[in-house]
Coordinates of C-alpha atoms in Angstrom, one line a residue:
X1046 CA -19.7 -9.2 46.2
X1047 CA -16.7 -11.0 45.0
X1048 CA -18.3 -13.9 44.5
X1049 CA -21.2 -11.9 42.5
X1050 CA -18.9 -10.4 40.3
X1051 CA -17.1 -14.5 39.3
X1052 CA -20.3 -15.8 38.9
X1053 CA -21.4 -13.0 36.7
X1054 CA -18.0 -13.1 34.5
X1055 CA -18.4 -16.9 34.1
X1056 CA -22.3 -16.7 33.2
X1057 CA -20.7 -13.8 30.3
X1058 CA -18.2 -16.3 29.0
X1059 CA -20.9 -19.0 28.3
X1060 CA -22.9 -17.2 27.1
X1061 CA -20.8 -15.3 24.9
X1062 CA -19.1 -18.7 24.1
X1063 CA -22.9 -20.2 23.4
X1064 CA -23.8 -17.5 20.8
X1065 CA -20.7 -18.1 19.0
X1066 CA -21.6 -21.7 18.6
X1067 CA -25.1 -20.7 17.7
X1068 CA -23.9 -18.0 14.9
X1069 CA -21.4 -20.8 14.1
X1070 CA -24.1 -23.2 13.5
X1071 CA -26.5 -20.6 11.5
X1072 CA -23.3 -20.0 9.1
X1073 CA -22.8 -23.2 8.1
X1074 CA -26.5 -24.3 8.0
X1075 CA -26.8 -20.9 5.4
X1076 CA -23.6 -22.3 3.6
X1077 CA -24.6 -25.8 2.4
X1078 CA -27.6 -24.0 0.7
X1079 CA -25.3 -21.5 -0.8
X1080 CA -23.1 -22.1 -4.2
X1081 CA -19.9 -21.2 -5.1
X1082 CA -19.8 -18.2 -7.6
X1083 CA -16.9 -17.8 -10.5
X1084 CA -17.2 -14.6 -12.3
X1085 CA -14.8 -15.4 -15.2
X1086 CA -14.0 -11.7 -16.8
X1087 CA -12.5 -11.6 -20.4
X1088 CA -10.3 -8.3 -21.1
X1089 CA -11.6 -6.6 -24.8
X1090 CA -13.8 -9.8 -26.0
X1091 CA -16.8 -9.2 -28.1
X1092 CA -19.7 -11.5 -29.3
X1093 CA -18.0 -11.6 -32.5
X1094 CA -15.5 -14.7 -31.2
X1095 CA -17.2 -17.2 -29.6
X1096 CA -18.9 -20.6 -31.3
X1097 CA -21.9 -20.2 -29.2
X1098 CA -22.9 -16.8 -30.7
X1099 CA -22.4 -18.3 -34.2
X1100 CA -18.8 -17.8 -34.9
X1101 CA -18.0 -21.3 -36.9
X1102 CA -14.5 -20.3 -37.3
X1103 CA -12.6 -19.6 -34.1
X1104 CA -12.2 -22.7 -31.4
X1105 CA -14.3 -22.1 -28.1
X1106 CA -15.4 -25.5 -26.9
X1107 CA -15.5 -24.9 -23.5
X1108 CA -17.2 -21.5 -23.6
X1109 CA -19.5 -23.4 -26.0
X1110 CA -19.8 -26.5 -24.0
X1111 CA -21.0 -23.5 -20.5
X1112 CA -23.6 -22.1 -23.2
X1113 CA -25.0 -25.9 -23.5
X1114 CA -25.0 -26.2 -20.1
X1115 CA -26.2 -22.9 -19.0
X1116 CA -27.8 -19.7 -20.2
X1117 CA -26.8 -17.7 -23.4
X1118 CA -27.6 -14.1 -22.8
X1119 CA -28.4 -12.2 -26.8
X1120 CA -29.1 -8.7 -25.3
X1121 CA -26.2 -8.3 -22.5
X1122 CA -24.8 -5.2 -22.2
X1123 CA -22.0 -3.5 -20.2
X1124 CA -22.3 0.3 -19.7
X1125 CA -19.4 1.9 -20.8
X1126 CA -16.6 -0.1 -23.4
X1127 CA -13.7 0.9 -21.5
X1128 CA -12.1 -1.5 -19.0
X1129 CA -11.5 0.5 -15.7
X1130 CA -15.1 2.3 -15.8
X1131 CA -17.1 -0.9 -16.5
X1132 CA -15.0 -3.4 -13.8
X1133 CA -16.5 -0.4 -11.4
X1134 CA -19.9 -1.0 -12.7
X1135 CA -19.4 -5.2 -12.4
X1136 CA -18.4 -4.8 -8.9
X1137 CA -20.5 -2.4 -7.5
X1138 CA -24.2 -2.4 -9.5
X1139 CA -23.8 1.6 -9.8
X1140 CA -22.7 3.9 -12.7
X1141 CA -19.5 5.3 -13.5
X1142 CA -20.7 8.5 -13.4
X1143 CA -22.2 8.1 -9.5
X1144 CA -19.2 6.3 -8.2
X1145 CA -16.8 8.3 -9.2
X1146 CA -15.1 5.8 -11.8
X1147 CA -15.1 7.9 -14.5
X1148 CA -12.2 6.2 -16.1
X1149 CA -8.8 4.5 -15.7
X1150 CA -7.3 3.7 -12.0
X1151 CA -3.7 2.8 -13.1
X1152 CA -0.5 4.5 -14.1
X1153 CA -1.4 8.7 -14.8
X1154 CA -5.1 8.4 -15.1
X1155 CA -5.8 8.2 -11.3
X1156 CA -9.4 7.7 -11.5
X1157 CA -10.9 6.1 -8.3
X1158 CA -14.3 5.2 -7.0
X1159 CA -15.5 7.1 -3.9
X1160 CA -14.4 5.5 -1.0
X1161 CA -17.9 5.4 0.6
X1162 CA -19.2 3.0 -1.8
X1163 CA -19.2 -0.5 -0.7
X1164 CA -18.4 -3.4 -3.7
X1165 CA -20.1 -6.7 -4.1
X1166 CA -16.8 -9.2 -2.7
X1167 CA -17.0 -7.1 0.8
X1168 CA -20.7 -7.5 1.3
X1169 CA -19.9 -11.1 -0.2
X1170 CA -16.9 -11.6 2.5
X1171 CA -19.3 -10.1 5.2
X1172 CA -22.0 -12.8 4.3
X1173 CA -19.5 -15.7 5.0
X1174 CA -18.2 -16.0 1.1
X1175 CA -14.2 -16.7 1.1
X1176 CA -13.4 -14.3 -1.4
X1177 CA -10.3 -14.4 -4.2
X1178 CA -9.3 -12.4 -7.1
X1179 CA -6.6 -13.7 -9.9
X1180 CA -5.8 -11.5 -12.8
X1181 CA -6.6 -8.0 -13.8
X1182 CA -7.5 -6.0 -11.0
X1183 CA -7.7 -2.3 -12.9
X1184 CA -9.3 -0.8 -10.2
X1185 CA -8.9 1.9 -7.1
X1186 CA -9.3 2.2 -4.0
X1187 CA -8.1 -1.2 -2.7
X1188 CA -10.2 0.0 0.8
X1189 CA -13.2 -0.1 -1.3
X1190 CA -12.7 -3.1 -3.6
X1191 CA -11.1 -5.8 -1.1
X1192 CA -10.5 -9.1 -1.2
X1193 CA -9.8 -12.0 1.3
X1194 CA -7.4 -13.6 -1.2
X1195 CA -5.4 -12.5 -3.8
X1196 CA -3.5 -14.6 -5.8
X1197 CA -0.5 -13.8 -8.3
X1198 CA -0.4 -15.1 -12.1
X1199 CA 0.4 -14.0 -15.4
X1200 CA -2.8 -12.5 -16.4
X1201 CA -2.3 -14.1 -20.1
X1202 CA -1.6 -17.4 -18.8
X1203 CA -5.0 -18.2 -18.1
X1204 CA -4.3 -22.5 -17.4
X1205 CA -1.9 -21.0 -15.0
X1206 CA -4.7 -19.2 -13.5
X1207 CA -6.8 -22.0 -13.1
X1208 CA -4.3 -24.0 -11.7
X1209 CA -3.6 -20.9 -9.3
X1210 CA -7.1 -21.1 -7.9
X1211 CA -7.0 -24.7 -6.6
X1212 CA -6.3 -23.8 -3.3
X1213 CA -9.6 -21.2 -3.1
X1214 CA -11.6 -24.5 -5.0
X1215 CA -10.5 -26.7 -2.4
X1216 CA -11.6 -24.5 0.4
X1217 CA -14.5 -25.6 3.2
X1218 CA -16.4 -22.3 2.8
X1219 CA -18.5 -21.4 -0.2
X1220 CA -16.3 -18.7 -2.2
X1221 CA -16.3 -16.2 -5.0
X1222 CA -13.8 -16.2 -7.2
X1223 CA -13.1 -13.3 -9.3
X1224 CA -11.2 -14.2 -12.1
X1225 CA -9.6 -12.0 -15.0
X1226 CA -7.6 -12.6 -17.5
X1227 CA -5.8 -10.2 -19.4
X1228 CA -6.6 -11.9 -22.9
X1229 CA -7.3 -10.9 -25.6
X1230 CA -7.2 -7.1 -25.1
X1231 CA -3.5 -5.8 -27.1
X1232 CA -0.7 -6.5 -26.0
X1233 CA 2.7 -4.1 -26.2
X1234 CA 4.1 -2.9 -27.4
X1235 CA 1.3 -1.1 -28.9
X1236 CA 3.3 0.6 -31.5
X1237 CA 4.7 -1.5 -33.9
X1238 CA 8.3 -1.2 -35.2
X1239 CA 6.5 -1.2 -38.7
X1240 CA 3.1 0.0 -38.9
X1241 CA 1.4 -3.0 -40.9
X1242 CA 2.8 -6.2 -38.1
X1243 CA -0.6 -6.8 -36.4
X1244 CA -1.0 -6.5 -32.5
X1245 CA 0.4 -9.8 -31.4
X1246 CA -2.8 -9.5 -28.6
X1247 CA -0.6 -11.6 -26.3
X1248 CA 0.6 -14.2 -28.2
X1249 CA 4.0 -15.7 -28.1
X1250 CA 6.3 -17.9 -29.6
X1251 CA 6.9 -20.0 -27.2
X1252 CA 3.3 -20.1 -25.7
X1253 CA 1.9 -20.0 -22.6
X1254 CA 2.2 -23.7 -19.6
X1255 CA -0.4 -26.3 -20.5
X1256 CA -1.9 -24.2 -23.8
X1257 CA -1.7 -25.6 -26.7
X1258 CA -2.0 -22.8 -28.7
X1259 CA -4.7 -22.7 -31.2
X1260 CA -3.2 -20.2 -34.6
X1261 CA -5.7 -18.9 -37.6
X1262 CA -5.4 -17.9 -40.7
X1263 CA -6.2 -14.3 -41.8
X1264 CA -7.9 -15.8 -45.1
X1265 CA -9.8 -18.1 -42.4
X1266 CA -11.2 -15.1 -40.1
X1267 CA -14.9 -13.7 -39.8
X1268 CA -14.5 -9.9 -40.5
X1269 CA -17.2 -7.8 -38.6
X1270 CA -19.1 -5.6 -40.7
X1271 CA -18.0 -2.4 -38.1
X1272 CA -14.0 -3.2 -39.9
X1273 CA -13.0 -3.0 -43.3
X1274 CA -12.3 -5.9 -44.9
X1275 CA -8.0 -5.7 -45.4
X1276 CA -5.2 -7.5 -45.1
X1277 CA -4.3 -5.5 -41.9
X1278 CA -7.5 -6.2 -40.4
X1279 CA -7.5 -10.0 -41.0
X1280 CA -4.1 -9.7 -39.5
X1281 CA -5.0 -8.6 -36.0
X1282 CA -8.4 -10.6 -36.1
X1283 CA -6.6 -13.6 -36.4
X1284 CA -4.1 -13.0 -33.4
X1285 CA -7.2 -11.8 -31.3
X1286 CA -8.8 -15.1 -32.1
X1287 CA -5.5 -17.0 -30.8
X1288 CA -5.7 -14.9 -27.4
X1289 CA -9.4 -16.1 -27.4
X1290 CA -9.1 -19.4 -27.8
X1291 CA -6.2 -19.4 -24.9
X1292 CA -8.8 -17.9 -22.6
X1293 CA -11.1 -20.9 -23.4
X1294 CA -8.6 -23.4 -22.6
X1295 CA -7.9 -21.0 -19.2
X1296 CA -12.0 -21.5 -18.4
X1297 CA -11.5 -25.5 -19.4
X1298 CA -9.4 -26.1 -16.6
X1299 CA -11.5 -23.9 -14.0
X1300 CA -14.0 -26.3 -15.3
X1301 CA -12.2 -29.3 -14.7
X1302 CA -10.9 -28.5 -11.1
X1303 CA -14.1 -28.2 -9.9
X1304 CA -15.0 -31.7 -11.0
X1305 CA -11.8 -32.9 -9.5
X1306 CA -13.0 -31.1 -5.9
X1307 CA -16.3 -32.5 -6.4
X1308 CA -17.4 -28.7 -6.6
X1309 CA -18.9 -28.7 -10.4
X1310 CA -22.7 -28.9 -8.8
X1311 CA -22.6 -26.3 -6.9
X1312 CA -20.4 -24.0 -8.2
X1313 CA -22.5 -21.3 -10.5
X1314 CA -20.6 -19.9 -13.3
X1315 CA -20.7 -16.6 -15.2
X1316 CA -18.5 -15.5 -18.3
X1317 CA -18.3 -12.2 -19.3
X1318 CA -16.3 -9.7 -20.7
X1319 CA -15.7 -6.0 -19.8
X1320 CA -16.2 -4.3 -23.8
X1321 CA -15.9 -5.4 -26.6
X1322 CA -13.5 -6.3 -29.0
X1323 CA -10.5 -3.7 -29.3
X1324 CA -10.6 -2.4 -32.3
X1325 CA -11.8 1.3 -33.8
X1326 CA -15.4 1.2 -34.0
X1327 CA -16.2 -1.3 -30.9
X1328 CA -13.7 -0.6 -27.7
X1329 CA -14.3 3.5 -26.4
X1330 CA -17.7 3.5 -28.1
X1331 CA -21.4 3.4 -27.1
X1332 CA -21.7 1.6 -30.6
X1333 CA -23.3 -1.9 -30.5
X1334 CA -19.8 -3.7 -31.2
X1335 CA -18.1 -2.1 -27.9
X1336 CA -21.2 -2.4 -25.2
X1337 CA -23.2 -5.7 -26.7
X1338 CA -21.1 -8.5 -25.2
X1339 CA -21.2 -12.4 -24.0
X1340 CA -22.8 -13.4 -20.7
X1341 CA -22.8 -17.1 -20.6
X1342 CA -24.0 -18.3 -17.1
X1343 CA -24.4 -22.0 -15.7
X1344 CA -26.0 -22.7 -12.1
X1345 CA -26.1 -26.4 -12.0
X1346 CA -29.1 -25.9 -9.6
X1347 CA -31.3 -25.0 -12.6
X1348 CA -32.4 -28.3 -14.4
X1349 CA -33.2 -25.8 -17.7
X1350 CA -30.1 -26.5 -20.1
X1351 CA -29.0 -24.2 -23.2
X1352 CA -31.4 -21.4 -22.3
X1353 CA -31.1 -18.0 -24.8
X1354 CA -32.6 -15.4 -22.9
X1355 CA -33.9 -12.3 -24.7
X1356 CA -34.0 -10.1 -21.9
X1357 CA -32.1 -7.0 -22.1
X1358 CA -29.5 -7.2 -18.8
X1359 CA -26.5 -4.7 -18.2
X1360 CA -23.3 -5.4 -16.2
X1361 CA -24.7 -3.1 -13.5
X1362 CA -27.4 -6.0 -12.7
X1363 CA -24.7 -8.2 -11.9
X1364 CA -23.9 -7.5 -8.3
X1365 CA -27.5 -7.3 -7.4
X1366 CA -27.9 -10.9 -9.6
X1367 CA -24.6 -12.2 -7.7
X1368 CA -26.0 -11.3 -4.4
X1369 CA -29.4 -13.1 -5.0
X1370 CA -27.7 -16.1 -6.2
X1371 CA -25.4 -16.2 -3.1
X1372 CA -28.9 -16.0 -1.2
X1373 CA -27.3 -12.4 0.8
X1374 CA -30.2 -9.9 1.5
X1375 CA -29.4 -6.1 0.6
X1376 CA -31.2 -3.4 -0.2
X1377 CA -32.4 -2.5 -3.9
X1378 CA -32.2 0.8 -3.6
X1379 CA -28.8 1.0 -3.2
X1380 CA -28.2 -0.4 -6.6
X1381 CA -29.1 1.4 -9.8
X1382 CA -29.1 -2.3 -11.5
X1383 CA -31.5 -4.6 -10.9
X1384 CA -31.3 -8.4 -10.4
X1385 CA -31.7 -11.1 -13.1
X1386 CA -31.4 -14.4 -11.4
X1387 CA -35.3 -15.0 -11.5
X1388 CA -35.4 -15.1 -15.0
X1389 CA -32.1 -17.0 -15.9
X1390 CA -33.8 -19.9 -17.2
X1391 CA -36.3 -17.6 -19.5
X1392 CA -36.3 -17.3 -23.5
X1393 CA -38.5 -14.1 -23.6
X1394 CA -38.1 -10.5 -22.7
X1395 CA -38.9 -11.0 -19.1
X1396 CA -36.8 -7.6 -17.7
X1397 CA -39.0 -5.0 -19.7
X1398 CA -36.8 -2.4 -19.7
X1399 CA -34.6 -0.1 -20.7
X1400 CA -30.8 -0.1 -21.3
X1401 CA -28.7 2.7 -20.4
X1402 CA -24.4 3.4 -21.3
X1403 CA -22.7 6.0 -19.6
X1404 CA -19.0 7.0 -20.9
X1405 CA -16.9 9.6 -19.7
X1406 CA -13.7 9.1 -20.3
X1407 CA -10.9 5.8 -21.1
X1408 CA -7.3 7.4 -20.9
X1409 CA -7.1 10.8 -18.8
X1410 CA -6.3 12.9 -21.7
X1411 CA -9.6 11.0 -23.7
X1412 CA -12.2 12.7 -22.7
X1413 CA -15.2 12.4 -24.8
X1414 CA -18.6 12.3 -22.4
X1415 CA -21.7 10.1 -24.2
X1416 CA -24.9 8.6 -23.1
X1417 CA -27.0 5.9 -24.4
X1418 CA -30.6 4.4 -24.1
X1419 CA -31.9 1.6 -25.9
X1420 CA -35.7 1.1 -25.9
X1421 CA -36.6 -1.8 -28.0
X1422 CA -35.0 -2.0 -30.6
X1423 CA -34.6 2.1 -30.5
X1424 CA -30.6 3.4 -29.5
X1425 CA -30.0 7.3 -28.6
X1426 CA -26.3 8.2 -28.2
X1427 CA -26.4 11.4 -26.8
X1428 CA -22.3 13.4 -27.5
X1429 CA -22.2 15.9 -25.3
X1430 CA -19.1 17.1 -26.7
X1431 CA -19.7 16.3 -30.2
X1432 CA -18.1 19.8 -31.4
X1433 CA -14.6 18.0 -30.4
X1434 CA -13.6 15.2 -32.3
X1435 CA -13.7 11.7 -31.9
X1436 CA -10.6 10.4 -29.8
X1437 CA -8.7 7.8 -30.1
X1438 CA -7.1 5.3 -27.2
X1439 CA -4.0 4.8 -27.8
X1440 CA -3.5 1.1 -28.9
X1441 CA -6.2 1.3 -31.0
X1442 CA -4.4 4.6 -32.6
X1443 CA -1.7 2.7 -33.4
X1444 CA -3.4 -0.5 -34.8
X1445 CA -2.3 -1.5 -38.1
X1446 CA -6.1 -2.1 -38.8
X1447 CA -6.6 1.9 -38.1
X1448 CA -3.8 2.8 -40.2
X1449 CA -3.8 0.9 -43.1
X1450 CA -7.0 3.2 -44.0
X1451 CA -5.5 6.3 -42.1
X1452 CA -2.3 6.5 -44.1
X1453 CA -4.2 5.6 -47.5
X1454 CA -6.9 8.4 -46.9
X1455 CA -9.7 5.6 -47.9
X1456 CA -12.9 7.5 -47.4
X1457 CA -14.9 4.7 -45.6
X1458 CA -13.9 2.5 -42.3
X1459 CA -16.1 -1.1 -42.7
X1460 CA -19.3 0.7 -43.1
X1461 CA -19.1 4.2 -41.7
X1462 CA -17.2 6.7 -43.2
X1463 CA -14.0 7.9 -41.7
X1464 CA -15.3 11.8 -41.2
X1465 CA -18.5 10.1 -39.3
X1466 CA -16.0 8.1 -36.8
X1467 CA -14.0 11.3 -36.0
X1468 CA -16.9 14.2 -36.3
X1469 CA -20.4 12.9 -34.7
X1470 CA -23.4 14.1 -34.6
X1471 CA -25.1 15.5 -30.9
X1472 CA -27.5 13.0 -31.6
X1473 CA -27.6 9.5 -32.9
X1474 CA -30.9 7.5 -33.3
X1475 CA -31.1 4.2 -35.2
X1476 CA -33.6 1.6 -35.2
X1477 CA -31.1 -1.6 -34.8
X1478 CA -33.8 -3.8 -36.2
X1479 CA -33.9 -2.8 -39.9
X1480 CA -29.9 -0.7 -38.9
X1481 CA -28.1 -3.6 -37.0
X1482 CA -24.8 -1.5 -38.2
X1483 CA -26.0 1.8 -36.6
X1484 CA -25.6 4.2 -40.2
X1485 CA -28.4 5.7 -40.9
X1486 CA -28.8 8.2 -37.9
X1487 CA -32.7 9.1 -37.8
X1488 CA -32.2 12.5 -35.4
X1489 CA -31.2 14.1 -38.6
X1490 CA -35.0 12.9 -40.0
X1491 CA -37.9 15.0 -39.8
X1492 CA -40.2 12.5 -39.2
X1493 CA -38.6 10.9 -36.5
X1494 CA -38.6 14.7 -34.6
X1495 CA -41.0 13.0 -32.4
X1496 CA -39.4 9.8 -31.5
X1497 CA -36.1 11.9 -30.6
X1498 CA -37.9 13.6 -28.3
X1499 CA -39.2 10.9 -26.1
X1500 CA -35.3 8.8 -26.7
X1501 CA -33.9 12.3 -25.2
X1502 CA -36.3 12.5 -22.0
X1503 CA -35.8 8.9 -21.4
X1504 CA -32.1 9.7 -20.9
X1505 CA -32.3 13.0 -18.9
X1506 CA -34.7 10.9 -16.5
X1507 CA -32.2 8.0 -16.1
X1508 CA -29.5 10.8 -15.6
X1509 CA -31.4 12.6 -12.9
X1510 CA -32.5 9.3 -11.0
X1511 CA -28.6 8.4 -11.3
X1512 CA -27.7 12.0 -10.2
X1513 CA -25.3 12.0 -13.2
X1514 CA -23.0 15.0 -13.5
X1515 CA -22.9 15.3 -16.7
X1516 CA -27.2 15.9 -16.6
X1517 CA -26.2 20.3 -16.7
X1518 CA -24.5 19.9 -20.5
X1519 CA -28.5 19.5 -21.6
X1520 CA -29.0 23.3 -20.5
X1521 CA -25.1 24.4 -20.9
X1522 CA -22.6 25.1 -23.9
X1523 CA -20.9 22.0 -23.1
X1524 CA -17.3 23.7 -24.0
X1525 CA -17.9 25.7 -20.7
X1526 CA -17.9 24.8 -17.4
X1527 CA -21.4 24.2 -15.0
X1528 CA -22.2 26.1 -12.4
X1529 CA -22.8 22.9 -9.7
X1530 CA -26.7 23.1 -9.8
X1531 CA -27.8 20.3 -7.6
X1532 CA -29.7 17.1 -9.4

């Protein structure tokens, strides 16, 4: 019996010890046809500042030089312009408003995703990816959003960064590296010690290790047509385009490392920012300058080169996209995004769809709910508090470029008026083909009655599918509270 039970223990060991070779085996079979991923995530960058969506001013050649190589989304979106609520959306292909990330994780905000939700770099580590992170994190729990590897750099030293990541670069297994800068969103203090000296945006005086800092002129800078066109405003453009032309030098080096490590052909790359630019008008808004951003992606795999693709995508694609590309099987129901990688490499429209925003809230004390579809070239922003007004985050309160026109009572901010920014309507329509500047809202037009109609059921559809809270305001005063009717 004895001698049963030794035999039987030693026949468990090999063939416990045999399956670990075999899974060993599978894993790195799976991981020579699996590429390295970099998601490279600007902090407040718009399409406004970047060569390779027209800009001839400001000094991108590396982003220019991935644009060349790679894919140029025109119609990317993220869902909501705030940077804690959309990192949520990257991360996990789900809505704010159905994870729980309604708004800011850090300091008094206290926002956090539910805890049940599980995040692309765990399903990513799961598969057999070494996962990293360097940067901006601005997000809660850590249980939900883990990472293998977290590494420490100033986040507005971007070539430190790089140089930070060599040790994940160099590494046997295929890895993901999740890298944030915290460029060029503001940088404090917020308020000024004189309320005209532009936002320095992170810039220094005595720069940042292996930058060499890149300074504009404010006569020299590309005003959007969203900002007025003052001295203020030229100002803090030209310090956001120094902070944007550090982050390019910060993805240059990325760039170079993996050509170093022998890594550049099969490492895919994706740049994107979290919302757009911050300034009144673009960051905190469902308008086109705060949600329409870059996504620049190379896959050396794809033998296509300097691809624009027309498709509409949004930033909760991007896990299911990330997850395809790292060749990890998952189901697509579990993911209110869907994934892009098929049609990287097309011009056309090949996603047919729909594009949704969802905001809730940015700071704690902003709260400010809003919903968006775009159908074509059709854009609904629903306000379901629009009796309150407008407010205000609180760097972009104190921007010189907000109160050069506050303190002069000037009647019109770039080309909406200042009592339009503050007090909007419960509905705004525009056609952004003959609108691009969103101005002329068409809910207020009888003979688009119908057309507002159709906009508004599109949105309470995407809301019920999403099992968004916010769906009761349709059939409630929205200055009460629901009553916790189930989607």
């Amino acid at each position: 019996m004895h001698l049963i039970k030794s035999n039987l223990y030693l026949f468990l060991i090999i063939f416990s010890v045999a399956c670990s070779n075999k899974k060993t085996s599978h894993t790195t079979t799976a991981d020579l046809a699996r590429p390295n991923i970099i998601l490279f995530v600007a902090d407040d960058h718009g399409t406004d500042a970047i060569g390779a969506y027209g800009n001839a001013v400001i000094k991108t050649p590396n982003m220019d030089r991935l644009a060349r190589e790679g894919v140029r989304f025109d119609r990317a979106y993220c869902t909501s312009a705030s940077c804690a609520a959309s990192r949520s959306v990257i991360l996990t292909g789900l809505y704010g408003h159905a994870s729980g990330s309604y708004g800011h994780t850090h300091d008094y905000h206290h926002f956090s995703t539910f805890d049940q939700v599980q995040s692309l770099p765990v399903m990513l580590q799961v598969a057999g990816y070494q996962t990293a992170r360097i940067g901006k994190y601005h997000l809660a729990p850590e249980s939900v959003y883990r990472f293998g590897t977290v590494l420490e750099e100033d986040e507005r030293s971007a070539v430190a960064m790089a140089e930070k990541c060599k040790s994940v670069i160099s590494g046997e297994d295929p890895f993901f590296l999740y890298f944030c800068t915290g460029d060029p969103h503001r940088g404090n203090p917020f308020t000024p010690d004189v309320w005209s000296d532009p936002n320095n945006f992170g810039n220094r005086s005595e720069g940042y290790p292996g930058v060499l800092e890149e300074v504009y002129s404010p006569d020299e800078v590309i005003v959007p047509p969203f900002l007025p066109d003052t001295k203020e405003s030229r100002a803090e453009l030209a310090q956001y385009y120094q902070s944007v032309s550090r982050i390019d030098q910060g993805l240059g080096k990325l760039m170079q490392l993996l050509e170093e490590e022998g890594k550049a052909d099969d490492t895919i790359i994706i740049y994107i920012s979290d919302n757009g630019i911050a300034f009144p008008g673009a960051k905190t808004t469902l308008y086109e300058p705060g949600i329409k951003l870059p996504c620049i992606v190379k896959d050396p795999t794809r033998s296509q080169k300097g691809i624009v693709n027309q498709s509409m995508i949004s930033w909760v694609d991007l896990t299911p996209t990330i997850l395809d590309m790292a060749k990890v099987e998952y189901d697509k129901e579990q993911f209110h995004g869907r994934s892009f990688d098929k049609i990287l490499t097309k011009e056309k429209d090949e996603m047919k769809r729909n594009i949704y925003a969802s905001h809730t809230f940015h700071e704690i004390t902003m709260y400010y709910p809003m919903r968006a579809v775009r159908s074509g070239d059709y854009k609904l922003i629903w306000n379901a508090t629009y009796q309150l007004p407008y407010p205000f985050a609180s760097d972009l309160w104190a921007s010189s470029t907000w109160q050069g026109i506050y303190r002069e009572d000037v009647k019109f901010f770039g080309k909406r008026t200042v009592d339009d920014y503050l007090h909007r309507a419960e509905f705004e329509l525009y056609d952004l083909a003959s609108d691009p500047d969103e101005v002329n809202n068409l809910a207020l037009s009888e003979v688009h009655a119908t057309l507002l109609e159709e906009m508004k059921t599109k949105l309470k559809d995407f809301q019920r599918k999403t099992k968004d809270p916010w769906y009761i305001l349709w059939d409630h005063d929205p200055l009460m509270q629901g009553t916790g009717v189930k989607l």
